[in-house]
Short mmCIF file of C-alpha atoms in Angstrom, two decimals:
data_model
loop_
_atom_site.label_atom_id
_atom_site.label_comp_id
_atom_site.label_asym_id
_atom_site.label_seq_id
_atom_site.Cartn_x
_atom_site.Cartn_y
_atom_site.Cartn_z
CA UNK A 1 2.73 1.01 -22.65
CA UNK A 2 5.58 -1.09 -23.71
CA UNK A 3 7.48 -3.84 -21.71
CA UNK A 4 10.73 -2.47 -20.12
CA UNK A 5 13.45 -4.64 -20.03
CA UNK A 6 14.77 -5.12 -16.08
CA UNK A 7 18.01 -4.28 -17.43
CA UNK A 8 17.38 -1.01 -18.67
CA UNK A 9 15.04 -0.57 -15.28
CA UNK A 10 18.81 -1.45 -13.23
CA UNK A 11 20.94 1.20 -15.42
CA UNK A 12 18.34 4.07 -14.78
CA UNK A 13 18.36 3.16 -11.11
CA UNK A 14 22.37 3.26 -11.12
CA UNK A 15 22.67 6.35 -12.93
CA UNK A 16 20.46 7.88 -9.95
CA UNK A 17 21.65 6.44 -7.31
CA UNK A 18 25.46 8.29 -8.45
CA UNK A 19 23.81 11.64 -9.51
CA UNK A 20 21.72 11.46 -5.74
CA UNK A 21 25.09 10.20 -3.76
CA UNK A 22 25.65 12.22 -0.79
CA UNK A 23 22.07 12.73 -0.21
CA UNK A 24 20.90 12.71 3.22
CA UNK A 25 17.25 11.43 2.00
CA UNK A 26 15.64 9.20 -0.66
CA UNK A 27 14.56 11.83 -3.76
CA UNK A 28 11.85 11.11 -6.17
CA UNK A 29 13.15 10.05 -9.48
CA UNK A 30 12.21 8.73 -13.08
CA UNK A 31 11.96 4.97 -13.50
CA UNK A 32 10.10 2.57 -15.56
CA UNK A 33 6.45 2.12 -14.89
CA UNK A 34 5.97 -1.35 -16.08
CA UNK A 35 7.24 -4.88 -14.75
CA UNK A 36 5.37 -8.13 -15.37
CA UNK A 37 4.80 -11.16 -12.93
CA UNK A 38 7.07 -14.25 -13.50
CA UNK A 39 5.67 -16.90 -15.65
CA UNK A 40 4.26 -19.13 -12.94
CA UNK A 41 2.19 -16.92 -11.64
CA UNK A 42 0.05 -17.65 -14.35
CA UNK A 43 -1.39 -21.20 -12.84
CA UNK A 44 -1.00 -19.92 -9.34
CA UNK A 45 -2.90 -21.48 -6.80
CA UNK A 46 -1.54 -19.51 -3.33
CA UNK A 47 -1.63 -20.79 0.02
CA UNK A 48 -1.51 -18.78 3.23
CA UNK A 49 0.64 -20.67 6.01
CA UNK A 50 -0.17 -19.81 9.58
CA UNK A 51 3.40 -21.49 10.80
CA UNK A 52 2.69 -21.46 14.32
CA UNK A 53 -0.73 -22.88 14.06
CA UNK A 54 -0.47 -25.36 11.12
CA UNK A 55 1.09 -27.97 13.23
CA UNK A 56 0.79 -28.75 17.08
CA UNK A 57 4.71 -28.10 17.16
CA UNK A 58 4.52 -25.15 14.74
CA UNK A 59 7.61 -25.81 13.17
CA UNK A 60 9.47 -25.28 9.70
CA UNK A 61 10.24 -29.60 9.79
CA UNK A 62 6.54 -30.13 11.20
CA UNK A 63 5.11 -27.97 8.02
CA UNK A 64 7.70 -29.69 5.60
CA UNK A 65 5.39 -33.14 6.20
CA UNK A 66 2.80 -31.77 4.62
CA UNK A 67 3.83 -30.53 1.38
CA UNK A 68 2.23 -33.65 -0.29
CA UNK A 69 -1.31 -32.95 1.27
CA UNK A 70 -0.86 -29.49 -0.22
CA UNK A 71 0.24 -30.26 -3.58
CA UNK A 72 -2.02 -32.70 -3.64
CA UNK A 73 -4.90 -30.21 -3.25
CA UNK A 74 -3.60 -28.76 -6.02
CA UNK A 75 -1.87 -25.91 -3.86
CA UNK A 76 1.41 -24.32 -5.70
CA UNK A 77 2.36 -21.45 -4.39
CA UNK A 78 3.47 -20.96 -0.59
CA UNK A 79 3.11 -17.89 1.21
CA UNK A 80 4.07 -17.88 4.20
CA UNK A 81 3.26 -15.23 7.09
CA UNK A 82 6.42 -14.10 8.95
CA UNK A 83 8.75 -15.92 9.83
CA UNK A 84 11.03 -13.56 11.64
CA UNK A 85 12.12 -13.74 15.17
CA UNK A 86 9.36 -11.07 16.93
CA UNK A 87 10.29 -8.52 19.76
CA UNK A 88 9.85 -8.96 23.31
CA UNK A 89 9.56 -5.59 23.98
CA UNK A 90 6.32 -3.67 24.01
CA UNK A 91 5.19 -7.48 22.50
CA UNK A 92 1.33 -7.77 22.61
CA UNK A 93 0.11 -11.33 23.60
CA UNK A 94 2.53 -13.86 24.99
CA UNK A 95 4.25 -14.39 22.07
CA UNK A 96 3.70 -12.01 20.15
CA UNK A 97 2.18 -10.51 16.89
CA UNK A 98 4.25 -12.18 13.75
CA UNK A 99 4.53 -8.34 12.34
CA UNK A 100 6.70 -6.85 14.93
CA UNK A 101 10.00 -7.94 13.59
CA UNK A 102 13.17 -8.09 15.36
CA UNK A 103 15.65 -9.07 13.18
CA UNK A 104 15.05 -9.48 9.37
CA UNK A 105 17.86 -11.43 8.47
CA UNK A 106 16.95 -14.55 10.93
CA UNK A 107 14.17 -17.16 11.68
CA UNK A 108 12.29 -17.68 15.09
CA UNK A 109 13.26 -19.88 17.08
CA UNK A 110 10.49 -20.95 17.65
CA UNK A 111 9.83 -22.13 13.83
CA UNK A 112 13.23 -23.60 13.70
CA UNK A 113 16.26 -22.50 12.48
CA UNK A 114 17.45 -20.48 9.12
CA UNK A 115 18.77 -24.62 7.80
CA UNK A 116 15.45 -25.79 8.38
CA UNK A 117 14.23 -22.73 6.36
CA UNK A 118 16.50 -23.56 3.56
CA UNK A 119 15.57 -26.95 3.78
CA UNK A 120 12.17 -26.50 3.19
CA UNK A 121 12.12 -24.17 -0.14
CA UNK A 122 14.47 -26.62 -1.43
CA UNK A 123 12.21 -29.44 -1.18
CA UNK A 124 8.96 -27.20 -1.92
CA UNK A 125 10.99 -25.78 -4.96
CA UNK A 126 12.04 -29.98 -5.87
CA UNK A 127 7.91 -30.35 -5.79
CA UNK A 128 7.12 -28.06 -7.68
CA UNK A 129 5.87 -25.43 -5.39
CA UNK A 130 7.24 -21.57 -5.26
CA UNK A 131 7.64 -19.80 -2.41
CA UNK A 132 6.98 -16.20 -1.22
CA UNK A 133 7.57 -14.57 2.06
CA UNK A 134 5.40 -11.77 4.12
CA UNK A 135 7.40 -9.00 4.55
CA UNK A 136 7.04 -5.95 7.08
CA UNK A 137 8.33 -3.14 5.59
CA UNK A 138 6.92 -0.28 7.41
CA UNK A 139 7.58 -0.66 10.88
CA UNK A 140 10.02 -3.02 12.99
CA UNK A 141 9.08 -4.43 16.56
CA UNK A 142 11.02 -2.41 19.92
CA UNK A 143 13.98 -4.57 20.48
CA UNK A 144 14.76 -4.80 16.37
CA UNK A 145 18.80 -3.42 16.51
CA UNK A 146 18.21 -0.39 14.02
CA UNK A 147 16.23 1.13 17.19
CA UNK A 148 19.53 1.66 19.05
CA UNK A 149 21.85 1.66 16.64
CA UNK A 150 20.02 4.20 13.51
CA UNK A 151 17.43 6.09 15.28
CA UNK A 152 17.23 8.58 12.75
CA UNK A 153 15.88 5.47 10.92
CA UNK A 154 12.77 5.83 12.56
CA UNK A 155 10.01 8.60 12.52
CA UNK A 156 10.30 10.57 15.63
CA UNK A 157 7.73 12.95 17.60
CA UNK A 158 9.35 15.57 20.63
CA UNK A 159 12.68 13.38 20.07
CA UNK A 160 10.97 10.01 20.38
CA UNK A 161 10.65 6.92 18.13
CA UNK A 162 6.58 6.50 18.02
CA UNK A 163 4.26 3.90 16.62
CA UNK A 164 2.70 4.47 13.49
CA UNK A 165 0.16 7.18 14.28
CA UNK A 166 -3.45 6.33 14.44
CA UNK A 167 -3.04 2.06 13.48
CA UNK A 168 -3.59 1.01 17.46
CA UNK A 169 -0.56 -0.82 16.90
CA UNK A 170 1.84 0.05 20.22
CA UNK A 171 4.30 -2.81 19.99
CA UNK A 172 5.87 -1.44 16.70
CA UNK A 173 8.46 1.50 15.88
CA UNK A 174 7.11 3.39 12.73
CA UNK A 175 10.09 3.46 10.04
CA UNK A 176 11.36 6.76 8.53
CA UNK A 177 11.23 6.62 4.46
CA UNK A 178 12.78 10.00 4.46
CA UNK A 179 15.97 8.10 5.09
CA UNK A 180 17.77 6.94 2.31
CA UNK A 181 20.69 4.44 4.59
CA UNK A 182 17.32 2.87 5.99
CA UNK A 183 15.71 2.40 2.23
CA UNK A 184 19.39 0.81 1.01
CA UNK A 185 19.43 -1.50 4.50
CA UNK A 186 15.52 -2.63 3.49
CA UNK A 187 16.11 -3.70 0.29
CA UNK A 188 18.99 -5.88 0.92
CA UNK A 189 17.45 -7.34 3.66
CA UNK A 190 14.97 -8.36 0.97
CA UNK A 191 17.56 -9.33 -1.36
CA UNK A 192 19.14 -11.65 1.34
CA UNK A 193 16.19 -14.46 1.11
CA UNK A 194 16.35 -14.06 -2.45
CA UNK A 195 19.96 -14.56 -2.70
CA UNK A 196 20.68 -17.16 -0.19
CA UNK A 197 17.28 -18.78 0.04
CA UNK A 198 15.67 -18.72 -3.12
CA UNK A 199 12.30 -17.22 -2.26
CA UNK A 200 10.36 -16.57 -5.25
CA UNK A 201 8.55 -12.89 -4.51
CA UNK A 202 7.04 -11.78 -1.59
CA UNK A 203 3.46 -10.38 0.10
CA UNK A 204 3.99 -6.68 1.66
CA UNK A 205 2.13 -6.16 4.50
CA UNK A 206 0.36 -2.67 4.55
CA UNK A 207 2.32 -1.49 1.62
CA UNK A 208 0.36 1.57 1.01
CA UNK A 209 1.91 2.73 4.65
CA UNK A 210 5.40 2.70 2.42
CA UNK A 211 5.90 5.10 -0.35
CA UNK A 212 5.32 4.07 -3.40
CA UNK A 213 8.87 5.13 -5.35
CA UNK A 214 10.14 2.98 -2.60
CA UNK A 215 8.73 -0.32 -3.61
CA UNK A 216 9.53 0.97 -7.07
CA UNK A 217 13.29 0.94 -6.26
CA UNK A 218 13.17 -2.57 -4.39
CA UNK A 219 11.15 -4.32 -7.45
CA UNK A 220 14.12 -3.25 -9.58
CA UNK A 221 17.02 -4.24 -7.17
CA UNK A 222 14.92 -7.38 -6.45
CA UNK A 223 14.29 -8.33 -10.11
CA UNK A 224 18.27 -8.03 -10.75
CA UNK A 225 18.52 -10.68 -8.75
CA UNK A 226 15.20 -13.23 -9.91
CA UNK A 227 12.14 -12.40 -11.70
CA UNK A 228 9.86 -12.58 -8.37
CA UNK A 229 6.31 -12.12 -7.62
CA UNK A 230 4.83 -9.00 -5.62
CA UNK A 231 1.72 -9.15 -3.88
CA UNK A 232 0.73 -5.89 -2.21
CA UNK A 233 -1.57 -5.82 1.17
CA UNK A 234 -3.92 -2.99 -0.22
CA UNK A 235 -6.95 -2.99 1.44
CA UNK A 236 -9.69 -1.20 -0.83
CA UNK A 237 -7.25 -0.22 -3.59
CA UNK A 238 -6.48 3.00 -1.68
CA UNK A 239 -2.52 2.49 -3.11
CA UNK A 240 -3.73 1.78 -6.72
CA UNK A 241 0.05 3.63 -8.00
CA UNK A 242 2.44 0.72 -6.44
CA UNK A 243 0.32 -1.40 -9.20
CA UNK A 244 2.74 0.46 -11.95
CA UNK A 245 5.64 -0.74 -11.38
CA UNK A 246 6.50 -1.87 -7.41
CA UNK A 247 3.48 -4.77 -7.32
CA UNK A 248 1.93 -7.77 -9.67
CA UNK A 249 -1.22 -7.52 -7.64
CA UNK A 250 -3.17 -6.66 -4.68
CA UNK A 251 -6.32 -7.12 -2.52
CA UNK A 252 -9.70 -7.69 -4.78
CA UNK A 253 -10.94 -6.66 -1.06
CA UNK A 254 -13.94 -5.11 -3.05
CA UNK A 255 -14.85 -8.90 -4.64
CA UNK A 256 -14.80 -10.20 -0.71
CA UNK A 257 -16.61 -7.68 0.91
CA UNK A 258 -19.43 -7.75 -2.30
CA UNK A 259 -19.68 -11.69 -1.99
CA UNK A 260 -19.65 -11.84 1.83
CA UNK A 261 -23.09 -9.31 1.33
CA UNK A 262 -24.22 -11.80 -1.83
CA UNK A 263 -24.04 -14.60 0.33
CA UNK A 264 -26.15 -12.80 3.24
CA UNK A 265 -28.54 -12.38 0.91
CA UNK A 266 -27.81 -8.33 0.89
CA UNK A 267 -26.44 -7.49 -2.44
CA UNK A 268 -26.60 -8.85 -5.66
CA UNK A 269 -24.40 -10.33 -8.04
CA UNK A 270 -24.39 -8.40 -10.81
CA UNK A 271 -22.41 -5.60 -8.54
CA UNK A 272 -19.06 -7.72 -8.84
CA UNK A 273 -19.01 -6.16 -11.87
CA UNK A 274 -18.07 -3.31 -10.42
CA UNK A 275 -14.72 -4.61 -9.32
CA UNK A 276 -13.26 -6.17 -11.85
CA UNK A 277 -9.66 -5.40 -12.70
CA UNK A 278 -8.57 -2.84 -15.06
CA UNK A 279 -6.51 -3.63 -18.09
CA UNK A 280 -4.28 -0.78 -18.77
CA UNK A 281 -1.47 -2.07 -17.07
CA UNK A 282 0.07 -6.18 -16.61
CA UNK A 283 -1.12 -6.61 -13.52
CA UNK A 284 -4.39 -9.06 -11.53
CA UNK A 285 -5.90 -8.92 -8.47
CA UNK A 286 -5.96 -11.76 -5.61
CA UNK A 287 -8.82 -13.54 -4.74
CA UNK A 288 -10.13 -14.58 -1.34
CA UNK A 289 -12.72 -16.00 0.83
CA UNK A 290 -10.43 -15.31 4.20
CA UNK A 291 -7.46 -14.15 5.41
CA UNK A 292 -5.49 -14.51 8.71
CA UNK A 293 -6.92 -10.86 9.58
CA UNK A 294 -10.55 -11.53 8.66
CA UNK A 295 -10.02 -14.90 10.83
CA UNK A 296 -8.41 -13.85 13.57
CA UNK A 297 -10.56 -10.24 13.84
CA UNK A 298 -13.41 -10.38 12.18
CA UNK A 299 -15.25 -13.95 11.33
CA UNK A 300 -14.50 -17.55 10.38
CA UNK A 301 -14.93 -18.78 6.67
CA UNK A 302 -17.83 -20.73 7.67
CA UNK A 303 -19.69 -17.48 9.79
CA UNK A 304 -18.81 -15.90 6.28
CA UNK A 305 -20.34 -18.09 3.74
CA UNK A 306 -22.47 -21.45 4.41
CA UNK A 307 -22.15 -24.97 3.31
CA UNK A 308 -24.35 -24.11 0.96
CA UNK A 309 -22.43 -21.07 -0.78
CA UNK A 310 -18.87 -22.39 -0.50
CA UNK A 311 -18.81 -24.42 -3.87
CA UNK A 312 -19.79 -21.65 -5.55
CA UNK A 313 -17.75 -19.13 -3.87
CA UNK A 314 -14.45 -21.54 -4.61
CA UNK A 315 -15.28 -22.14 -8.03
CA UNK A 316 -15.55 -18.38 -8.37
CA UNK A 317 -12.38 -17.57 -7.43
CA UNK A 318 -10.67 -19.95 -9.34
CA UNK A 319 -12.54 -18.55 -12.30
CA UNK A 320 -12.27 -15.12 -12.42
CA UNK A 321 -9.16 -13.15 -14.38
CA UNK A 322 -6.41 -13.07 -11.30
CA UNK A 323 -4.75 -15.88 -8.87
CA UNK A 324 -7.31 -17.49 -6.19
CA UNK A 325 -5.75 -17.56 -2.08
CA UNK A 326 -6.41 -20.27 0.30
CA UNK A 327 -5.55 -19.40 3.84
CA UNK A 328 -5.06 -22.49 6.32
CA UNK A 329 -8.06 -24.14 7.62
CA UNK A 330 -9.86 -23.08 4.67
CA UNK A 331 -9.97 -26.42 3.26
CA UNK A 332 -12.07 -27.51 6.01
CA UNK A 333 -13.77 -24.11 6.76
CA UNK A 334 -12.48 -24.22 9.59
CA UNK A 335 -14.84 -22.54 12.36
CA UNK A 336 -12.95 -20.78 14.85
CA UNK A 337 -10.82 -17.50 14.86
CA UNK A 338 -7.31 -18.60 15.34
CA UNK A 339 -5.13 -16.88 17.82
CA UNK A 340 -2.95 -14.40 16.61
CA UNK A 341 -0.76 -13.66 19.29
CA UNK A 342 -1.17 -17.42 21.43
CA UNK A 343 -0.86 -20.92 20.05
CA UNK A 344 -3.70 -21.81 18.50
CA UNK A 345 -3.38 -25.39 16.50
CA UNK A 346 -5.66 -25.38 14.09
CA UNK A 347 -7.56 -29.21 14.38
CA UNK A 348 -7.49 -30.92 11.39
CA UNK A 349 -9.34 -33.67 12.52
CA UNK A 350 -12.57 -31.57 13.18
CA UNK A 351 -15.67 -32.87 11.81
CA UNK A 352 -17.08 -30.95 9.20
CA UNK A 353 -17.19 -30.25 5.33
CA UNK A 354 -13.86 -31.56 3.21
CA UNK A 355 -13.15 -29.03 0.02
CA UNK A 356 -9.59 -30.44 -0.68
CA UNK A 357 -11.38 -31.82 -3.40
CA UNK A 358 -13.56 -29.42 -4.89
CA UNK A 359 -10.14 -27.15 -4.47
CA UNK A 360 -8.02 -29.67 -6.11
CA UNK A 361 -10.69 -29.96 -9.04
CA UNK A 362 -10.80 -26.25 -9.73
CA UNK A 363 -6.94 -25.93 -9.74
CA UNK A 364 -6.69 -28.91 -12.30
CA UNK A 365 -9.28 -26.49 -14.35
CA UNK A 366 -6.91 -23.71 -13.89
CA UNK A 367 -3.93 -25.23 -15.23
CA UNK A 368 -5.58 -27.05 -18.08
CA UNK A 369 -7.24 -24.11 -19.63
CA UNK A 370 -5.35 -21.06 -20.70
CA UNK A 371 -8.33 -18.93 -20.26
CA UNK A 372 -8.24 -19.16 -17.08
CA UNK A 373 -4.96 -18.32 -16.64
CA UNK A 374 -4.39 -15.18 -13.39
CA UNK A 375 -2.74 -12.48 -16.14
CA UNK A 376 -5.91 -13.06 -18.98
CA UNK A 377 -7.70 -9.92 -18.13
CA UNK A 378 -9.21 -6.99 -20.53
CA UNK A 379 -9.92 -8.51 -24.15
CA UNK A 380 -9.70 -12.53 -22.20
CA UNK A 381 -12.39 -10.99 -20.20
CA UNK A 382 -16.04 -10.42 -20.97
CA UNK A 383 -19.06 -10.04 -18.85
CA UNK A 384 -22.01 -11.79 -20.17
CA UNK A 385 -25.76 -10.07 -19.31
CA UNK A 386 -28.51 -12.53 -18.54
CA UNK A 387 -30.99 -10.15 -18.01
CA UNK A 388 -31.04 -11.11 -14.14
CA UNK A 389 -28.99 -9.28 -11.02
CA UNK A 390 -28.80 -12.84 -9.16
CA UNK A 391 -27.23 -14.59 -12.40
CA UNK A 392 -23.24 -13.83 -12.65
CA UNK A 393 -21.69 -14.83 -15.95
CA UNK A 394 -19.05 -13.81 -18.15
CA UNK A 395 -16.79 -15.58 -20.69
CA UNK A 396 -12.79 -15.93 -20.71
CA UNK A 397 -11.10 -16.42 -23.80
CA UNK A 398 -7.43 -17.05 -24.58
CA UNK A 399 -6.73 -18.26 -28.93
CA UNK A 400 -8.71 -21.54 -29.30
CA UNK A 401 -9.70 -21.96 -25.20
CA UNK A 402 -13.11 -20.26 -24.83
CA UNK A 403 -15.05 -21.04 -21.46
CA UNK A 404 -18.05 -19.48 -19.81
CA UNK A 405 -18.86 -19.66 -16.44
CA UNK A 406 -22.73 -19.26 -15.16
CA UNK A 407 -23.43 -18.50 -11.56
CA UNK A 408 -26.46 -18.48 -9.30
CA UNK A 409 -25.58 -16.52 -6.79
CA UNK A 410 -28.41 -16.36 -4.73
CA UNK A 411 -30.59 -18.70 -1.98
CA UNK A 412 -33.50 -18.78 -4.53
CA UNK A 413 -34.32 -20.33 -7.97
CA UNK A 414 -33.96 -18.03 -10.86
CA UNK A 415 -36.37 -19.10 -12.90
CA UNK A 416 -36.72 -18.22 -16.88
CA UNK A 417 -33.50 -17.63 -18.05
CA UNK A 418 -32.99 -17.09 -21.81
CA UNK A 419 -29.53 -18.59 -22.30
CA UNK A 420 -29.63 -18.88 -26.34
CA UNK A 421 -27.38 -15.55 -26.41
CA UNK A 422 -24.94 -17.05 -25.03
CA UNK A 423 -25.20 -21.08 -25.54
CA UNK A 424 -26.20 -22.91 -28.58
CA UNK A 425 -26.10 -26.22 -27.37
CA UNK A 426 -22.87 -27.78 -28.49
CA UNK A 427 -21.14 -27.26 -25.38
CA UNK A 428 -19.17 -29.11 -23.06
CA UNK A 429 -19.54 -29.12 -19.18
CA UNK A 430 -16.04 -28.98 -17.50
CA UNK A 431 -17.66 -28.63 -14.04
CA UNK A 432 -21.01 -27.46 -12.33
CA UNK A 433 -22.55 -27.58 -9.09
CA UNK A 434 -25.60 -27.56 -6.98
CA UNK A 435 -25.48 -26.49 -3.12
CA UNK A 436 -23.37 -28.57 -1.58
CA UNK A 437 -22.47 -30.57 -4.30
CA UNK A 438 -20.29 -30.08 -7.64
CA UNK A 439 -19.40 -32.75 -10.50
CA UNK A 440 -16.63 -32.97 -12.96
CA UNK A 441 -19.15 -32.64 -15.76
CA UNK A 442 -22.92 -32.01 -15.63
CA UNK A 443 -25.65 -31.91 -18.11
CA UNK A 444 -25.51 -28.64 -19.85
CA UNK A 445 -28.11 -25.88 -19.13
CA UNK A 446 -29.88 -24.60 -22.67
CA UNK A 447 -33.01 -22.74 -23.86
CA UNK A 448 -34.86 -20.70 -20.90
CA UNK A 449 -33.30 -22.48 -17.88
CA UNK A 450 -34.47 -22.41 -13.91
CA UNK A 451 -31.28 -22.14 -11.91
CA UNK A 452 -30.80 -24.23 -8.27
CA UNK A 453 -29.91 -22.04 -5.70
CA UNK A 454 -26.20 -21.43 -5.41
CA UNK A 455 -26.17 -23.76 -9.08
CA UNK A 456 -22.95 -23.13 -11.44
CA UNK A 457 -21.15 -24.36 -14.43
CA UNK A 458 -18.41 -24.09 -15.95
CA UNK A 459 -18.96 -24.75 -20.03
CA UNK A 460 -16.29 -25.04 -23.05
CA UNK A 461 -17.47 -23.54 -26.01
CA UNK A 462 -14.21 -25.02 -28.67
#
């Protein structure tokens, strides 16, 4: 399919939006099926902020002091969970889960105010970071105005606004997409922190929960305004359709789920395979290792994957075709499941393993080597059999930068490998690791090789 200029994408939207005037609900219509992510995306290296338990004061100001510890880490790319004032009523915990939104067009309090917001994307933007915002677009919290003022906004059972049926979440009002004022009100909502704050895209929270010629409609409005990024919550893939046009990416919840079981010794490697992403269309997954739901509900980074695993684990995210995540307190793997509803600071000063390095490292890799670049999937992208399920290894390729990365991804030695098919000895080593430790270089594996447990390299072939 061919690239479809946003311009064109805007006039087909107008001409629908006069020929459907009048109508009391949004109606399905023809519009591109195509968009690409901005530029930057390429070198991406996203960071999940946890405002309210980043800092002991869990402000916007507090945060802004530690943009150079970021960058430094090689972080460039800011996401940052809700920042949205959050409902009192029906709230769950004492203050309140950040995705019950009250008002989208303000900041909470008790971040700081919408100055301090601006404040800090212009001096994240000055360093070289972007910026991207978690947005709630299927439900709103009780006390958001649209529930008294636009009911008909909302989907209703026996006359009454409900929560969204069957998610156990009872301090949110489910949304009605059948309404086409609510859809317009939405999107310029969005619009609103492009336009007067600059954010550069934005991660939808449960945006399979939305349909999908909604987020179709918003990419186009949104894109009128700045080429942004769009990062769909889709747990699974079970929304694969807002990948054609609405999203840049989405959830490689597959990759997790199959490394958390590599790591616990109950799957092997050579079933990542099985989730790679497709290439028929310009978009590329998003890697993790946690998340502030895995954290908060289901286990730590360090419950998930041992001193022992981690390099590895890091390197392959930062390797793989797609953009790697880092959610805060990762860094540090950080062993406790933050609060989600209470404050929660994470400690910093914790004793414990240190991969700012080993992050910072693999992001330098990132940017230096077009291979690796997030949007080099299909032909960039080749998965390299070693004749063993516990070795992982596949090549990336983009013009004259060729790399291969090797994995052991498994508590024992693999002993015996035949690497000729794939190595002939005039190599280079751009990293590698053993356990617990990694190196900038390394000596480089040839011949019929035993493999360290958890041992990896990364290896330039031009």
């Amino acid at each position: 399919m061919k690239y479809v200029n946003k311009f064109v994408a805007a006039w087909v939207l107008l001409v629908v939006t006069v020929f459907c005037a009048g109508c009391s609900a949004a109606k399905p219509y023809e519009i591109p099926t195509e968009t690409r992510a901005p530029e930057w995306t390429r070198t991406a290296v996203l960071y999940e902020v946890n405002l309210r338990q980043y800092t002991k004061s869990g402000t916007i100001n507090e945060f802004a002091e530690h943009l150079d510890t970021l960058k430094n880490m090689g972080v460039n790319t800011l996401w940052f969970m809700p920042i949205h004032p959050i409902s009192v009523t029906n709230r769950s915990g004492r203050l309140g889960s950040y995705y019950s939104v009250s008002d989208y067009r303000d900041v909470n309090p008790e971040f700081g105010t919408k100055e301090d917001f601006k404040a800090l994307v212009d001096k994240a933007h000055d360093m070289g970071f972007h910026v991207m915002l978690d947005w709630v677009a299927n439900h709103t919290g009780w006390d958001n105005a649209w529930i008294t003022e636009h009911p008909d906004w909302y989907t209703q059972k026996d006359g009454k606004i409900i929560s969204p049926e069957g998610m156990g979440w009872p301090d949110v009002a489910d949304l009605n997409y059948d309404n086409a004022d609510m859809r317009k009100e939405m999107i310029e909502c969005m619009k609103y922190w492009v336009t007067e704050y600059d954010v550069d895209g934005f991660r939808c929270d449960y945006a399979p929960g939305v349909p999908e010629d909604f987020w179709r409609e918003a990419r186009i409005e949104l894109d009128k305004v700045k080429d942004i990024y769009m990062l769909e919550e889709d747990l699974g893939g079970q929304a694969a359709a807002n990948l054609e046009y609405g999203f840049d990416s989405n959830y490689a919840t597959k990759v997790y789920e199959t490394l958390l079981a590599v790591a616990k010794d109950g799957k092997t490697a050579d079933k990542i395979k099985l989730y790679m992403p497709s290439t028929d269309n310009n978009t590329f997954p998003m890697y993790y290792l946690d998340n502030h739901d895995v954290n908060s509900w289901d286990r730590t980074i360090d419950e998930a994957f041992s001193e022992e695993t981690l390099p590895s684990m890091f390197t392959l995210m930062f390797t793989l075709p797609g953009i790697p995540m880092i959610y805060s307190g990762d860094e540090i793997a950080y062993n406790k499941n933050i609060a989600f509803m209470e404050k929660d600071t994470i400690d910093w000063d914790r004793t414990g393993k240190d991969y700012r390095d080993l992050i910072s490292n693999l992001s330098q890799i990132k940017s230096q080597h077009p291979a690796l670049y997030s949007d080099n999937t299909g032909d960039g992208f080749e998965i390299l059999n070693l004749e063993n399920k516990n070795v992982f290894a596949f090549k990336r390729v983009a013009g004259d930068d060729e790399l291969i990365c090797i994995f052991n991804m498994s508590k024992r030695e693999q002993k015996d490998i035949d690497l000729s098919s794939v190595i002939t000895g005039e190599e280079e080593v751009v990293f590698s690791g053993k356990m617990d430790s990694y190196n900038a270089t390394g000596e480089l594996p040839t011949g019929v090789y035993t493999f360290s447990p958890w041992e990896f390299y990364i290896i330039a072939t031009k």
